[in-house]
Amino acid sequence: MAAKGEARLAAMSAAIRAADAPQRIRADYAAFLREHGLVDGDVDALLERGGERMLVYRSLVHNRLRNVVREFIDRSAARRGKSEFRADFDAFMDEQAPVTPYLRDVPAEFVAWVTPRWTANEAVPPYLVDLARHELLETDVRNDPAGGEEPTELPLALDRPLRFDGSCRLMRYAWAVHKLPYALEDTSTPPHVLTNLLVFRDRTGKVRYLEIGEWSALVLEELICRKLPVAEGLRRAADRDGASLDDERLAKAANLFAELADHGVLLGAEPG
Amino acid sequence: MTTPTGIGLGLRAAFIERVERGEADGKVAFLELSPENYMHRGGPAPRRLGAISERFDIITHGLMMSLGGVDPFDDEYFRELRSFLDRHRSPWHSDHLCWCGFDGALLHDLLPIPFDTGTAIRVADRVRAAQDRLGRPMAVENISWYLELGRGQRDEPEFVAEVLERADCLLMLDVNNVFVNSRNHGFDPYTWLAKVPLERVVQLHVAGHELWDDTLIIDTHGADVRNEVYDMLAWVIERVGPKPVVLERDSNIPPFAQLLDEVAAVDRVYQDALGRWHANQLVAKHGS
Ligand SMILES: [Fe+2]
C-alpha cells in the first residue's frame, strides 16, 4: 500500500481525474477513500467536510484546463460539440492528464492524445484532427523556444544541409482546413485536398503561413525534417515523387529556396 | 540583486503591452511574475519581458514546484527555472504550500496538503532542495484551501511555522488567502497572523476573491481587494516594516488605469501602516 502521505494525494488525484469519481464519491465516499489507502482519522476528517467539497477541486481543475484547451482550439471544440468535447476532455484527464509544467502546452498534449481517438471515431468529422493541429499552430509557433537564429552567411552548397529558422514547421493536411471561416458557428466542410503549409515565426514575431505545392513539400520534408544535404534531399524527393530530377523540378526548388530566403526562414547552408 | 519594497503588480499577459509602453512607470514599485509563463518560450513574449526587466525590479513567483507533492523534482524544469531567475535577477523565489501533480500528471492547480509533521518534514526537505538547486532563498506562500487533505495534527499557522523553521526559509504571506480561509473555515484571521513567525515574512500578496456558492469563497484574484484584507495588510506592515507587496489580479481584469488606481489605494494603506511602524521603531529605540 502507498505511504500515508501518498495515499491522500492519490485519493485526491483520483477524485480529480477518474471519469467515474463523481458518481462513486456521491454513492459511497468512505469506500472511495479507503480504496485509495486512506485510514480512519483521515477518512473521518474528509467525510466530515463531505464529498461535494472534494468535487469542487475536480471542477476547478477541469474548468481551468478544459478552458485553456478550448481557447487554443475553439473552432475544433465547437465543431466537436459541447458535450462531446467535454467527454473527450474527461477521458483525457482519466487516461493521461497533462504532464507539462507549462499551461500553454496542455492543448497540444490533449490534441496528441485525442488524435487517434478522433481518427477512429466515425462520428467525428474526418477533417477535425487537421483543424485542431492547424489551430494549435498560432500559439505553438509564436512561442517556440527555437527560432530567430542568425543566418549562416554561407551560400547554398549541394553537399550540405540547409539551415532553416527553428520555428518553422511543415504541415501536411488531407483537408484544406486553413480555408475554413473563423466563425465558431460555421459548420462547413473544408475542401478535401492535400494541403501543405510552411509555418514559421518571422523576424517581427508574427506567425506566417505559406501554402506550398506537393513538390516543394517533398523537398522540404527531406531538407527540414530529415536535414539531408541539398543534392541528396532533392534526389530522394524526386524518387518519392516517382519522377526524375528534371530541370523543371530543379528550377522550382531554386525558386522555393529564393522565396524562403526572402522570408528570412532559409538561413543559408549549414557550416561544414 | 535588489530587494524592492512598496506596492508591485503581478504581471499578466492582459496588460504586459501597456507595461512595456511605460504606462506603469513610476506607479508600481516592482513587478512579480510567474516564470512558468515565460520559461521554455521564444518569440515576442520573452523579448518583451527582457525590455520590461530593464526598467523594473522583478520578483519571481512560481506555480508548479509542487512543494507538497511526492513526485521527484523535474530536473529540466529546475534547470530552466534557475537560468530564468539568474537572467531576471530575482532576489528570492516563491512557490506555494501545496501540491499540483501526482504520479507524473500535472494538474495545474494549488491543491491542499494535510497539516501534519510528516508533511511538514517532506515539504521542508523539498524547500531546502529547491533552494540548493536555485541558488537563492525560497519563500513559501500560504494558499487558499477548501478542504484539509486528511486529519491534521495542528492548525494551519502552526503547520506553516513548522515548515518555515524546518526549512529555514521565508514566508510569502498572502493576506487574502488568510482572509478567505478564515471565512471558509470559521477562524479569526488575526489569531492566524499572530501564530506565524512574522520575522520570516519577505513579501506579501493582496487580492480579491469571489463566491463559489453561499458556503464557499474561492480565491480567484477576480475582484477588488476588500477592506478587511486592507486592514490585515496594515496590521502586518505595522509589525514587519517595509516589504514588497503584490497586488494579484487574474480574472475580471479591469482597465489598466483602474488597476493602477487600485495599486495606489493599496499604497495608501501601506504608507499609513509604515508610518505607524516607524513610530513604533522610534518608541522602541528612545522610549516613549
Ligand atoms: Fe497569492
Coordinates of C-alpha atoms in Angstrom, one line a residue, chain A residues 4-6 8-10 12-13 16-17 29 41-42 44-46 48-50 53-54 56-57 59-61 63-65 93 96-106 142-145 201 203-205, chain B residues 36-45 47 64 68-70 74 77 80 99 101-112 114 116 119 122 144-151 184-185 212 215-216 218:
Chain A
K4 CA 0.2 7.6 4.2
G5 CA 1.2 10.9 2.6
E6 CA 1.0 9.4 -0.8
R8 CA -4.1 11.0 0.5
L9 CA -2.6 12.6 -2.7
A10 CA -3.6 9.5 -4.6
M12 CA -7.5 13.4 -4.4
S13 CA -5.8 12.9 -7.7
I16 CA -10.0 14.9 -9.8
R17 CA -9.0 12.7 -12.7
Y29 CA -17.3 8.5 -0.3
G41 CA -8.7 9.6 11.0
D42 CA -8.2 10.9 7.5
D44 CA -13.4 10.7 9.1
A45 CA -12.0 14.2 8.5
L46 CA -12.8 14.1 4.8
E48 CA -17.0 15.5 7.8
R49 CA -16.2 18.0 5.0
G50 CA -18.2 16.0 2.5
R53 CA -16.2 19.7 -1.4
M54 CA -13.7 17.3 -2.9
V56 CA -15.2 21.4 -6.1
Y57 CA -11.5 20.8 -6.7
S59 CA -14.4 21.3 -11.1
L60 CA -11.7 23.9 -10.6
V61 CA -9.1 21.8 -12.2
N63 CA -12.7 24.0 -15.8
R64 CA -9.3 25.7 -15.9
L65 CA -7.6 23.1 -18.1
M93 CA -7.9 13.5 -17.7
Q96 CA -3.4 10.6 -19.3
A97 CA -3.8 14.2 -17.9
P98 CA -1.2 16.9 -18.6
V99 CA 2.4 16.2 -18.0
T100 CA 3.8 19.6 -19.0
P101 CA 4.5 22.2 -16.4
Y102 CA 3.6 24.9 -18.9
L103 CA -0.1 25.6 -19.1
R104 CA 0.2 26.8 -22.8
D105 CA 1.4 23.3 -23.8
V106 CA -1.6 21.5 -22.4
R142 CA 4.7 32.1 -31.8
N143 CA 6.1 30.7 -28.6
D144 CA 8.5 28.1 -29.9
P145 CA 11.7 28.4 -27.9
R201 CA 7.7 33.0 -37.0
R203 CA 11.6 38.4 -37.6
T204 CA 8.8 40.7 -36.2
G205 CA 7.4 37.8 -34.2
Chain B
E36 CA 6.3 29.3 -16.0
N37 CA 4.5 31.8 -18.2
Y38 CA 7.8 32.8 -19.9
M39 CA 10.2 29.8 -19.5
H40 CA 10.8 27.5 -22.4
R41 CA 9.4 30.1 -24.7
G42 CA 10.7 32.1 -27.6
G43 CA 9.2 34.9 -29.8
P44 CA 7.7 38.2 -28.7
A45 CA 6.9 37.4 -25.0
R47 CA 11.7 39.8 -25.8
M64 CA 4.4 24.4 -10.5
G68 CA 3.7 19.4 -1.1
G69 CA 3.9 16.7 -3.7
V70 CA 5.7 13.3 -3.6
D74 CA 11.7 17.6 -12.6
Y77 CA 12.1 22.3 -15.0
E80 CA 15.1 26.2 -16.9
W99 CA 0.9 20.1 -4.4
G101 CA 1.0 16.9 -9.5
F102 CA 0.8 13.2 -8.7
D103 CA 2.2 10.1 -10.4
G104 CA 3.6 12.1 -13.3
A105 CA 0.4 14.1 -14.1
L106 CA 0.4 17.8 -13.5
L107 CA -3.0 19.3 -12.6
H108 CA -2.1 23.0 -12.8
D109 CA -3.9 24.0 -9.6
L110 CA -2.9 24.7 -5.9
L111 CA -4.1 21.5 -4.2
P112 CA -4.3 21.3 -0.4
P114 CA -2.5 17.9 5.3
D116 CA 0.9 17.2 10.0
T119 CA 4.0 16.6 5.5
R122 CA 8.6 16.4 3.4
S144 CA -6.5 29.3 0.0
W145 CA -7.7 25.8 0.7
Y146 CA -11.2 24.4 0.6
L147 CA -10.6 21.2 2.5
E148 CA -7.8 19.8 4.5
L149 CA -6.5 16.7 3.0
G150 CA -7.0 14.4 6.0
R151 CA -6.8 14.9 9.7
N184 CA -14.5 29.4 4.8
H185 CA -13.3 27.6 7.9
W212 CA -18.4 29.7 -5.4
T215 CA -20.9 28.3 1.7
L216 CA -17.6 28.8 -0.1
I218 CA -12.8 30.9 -3.9

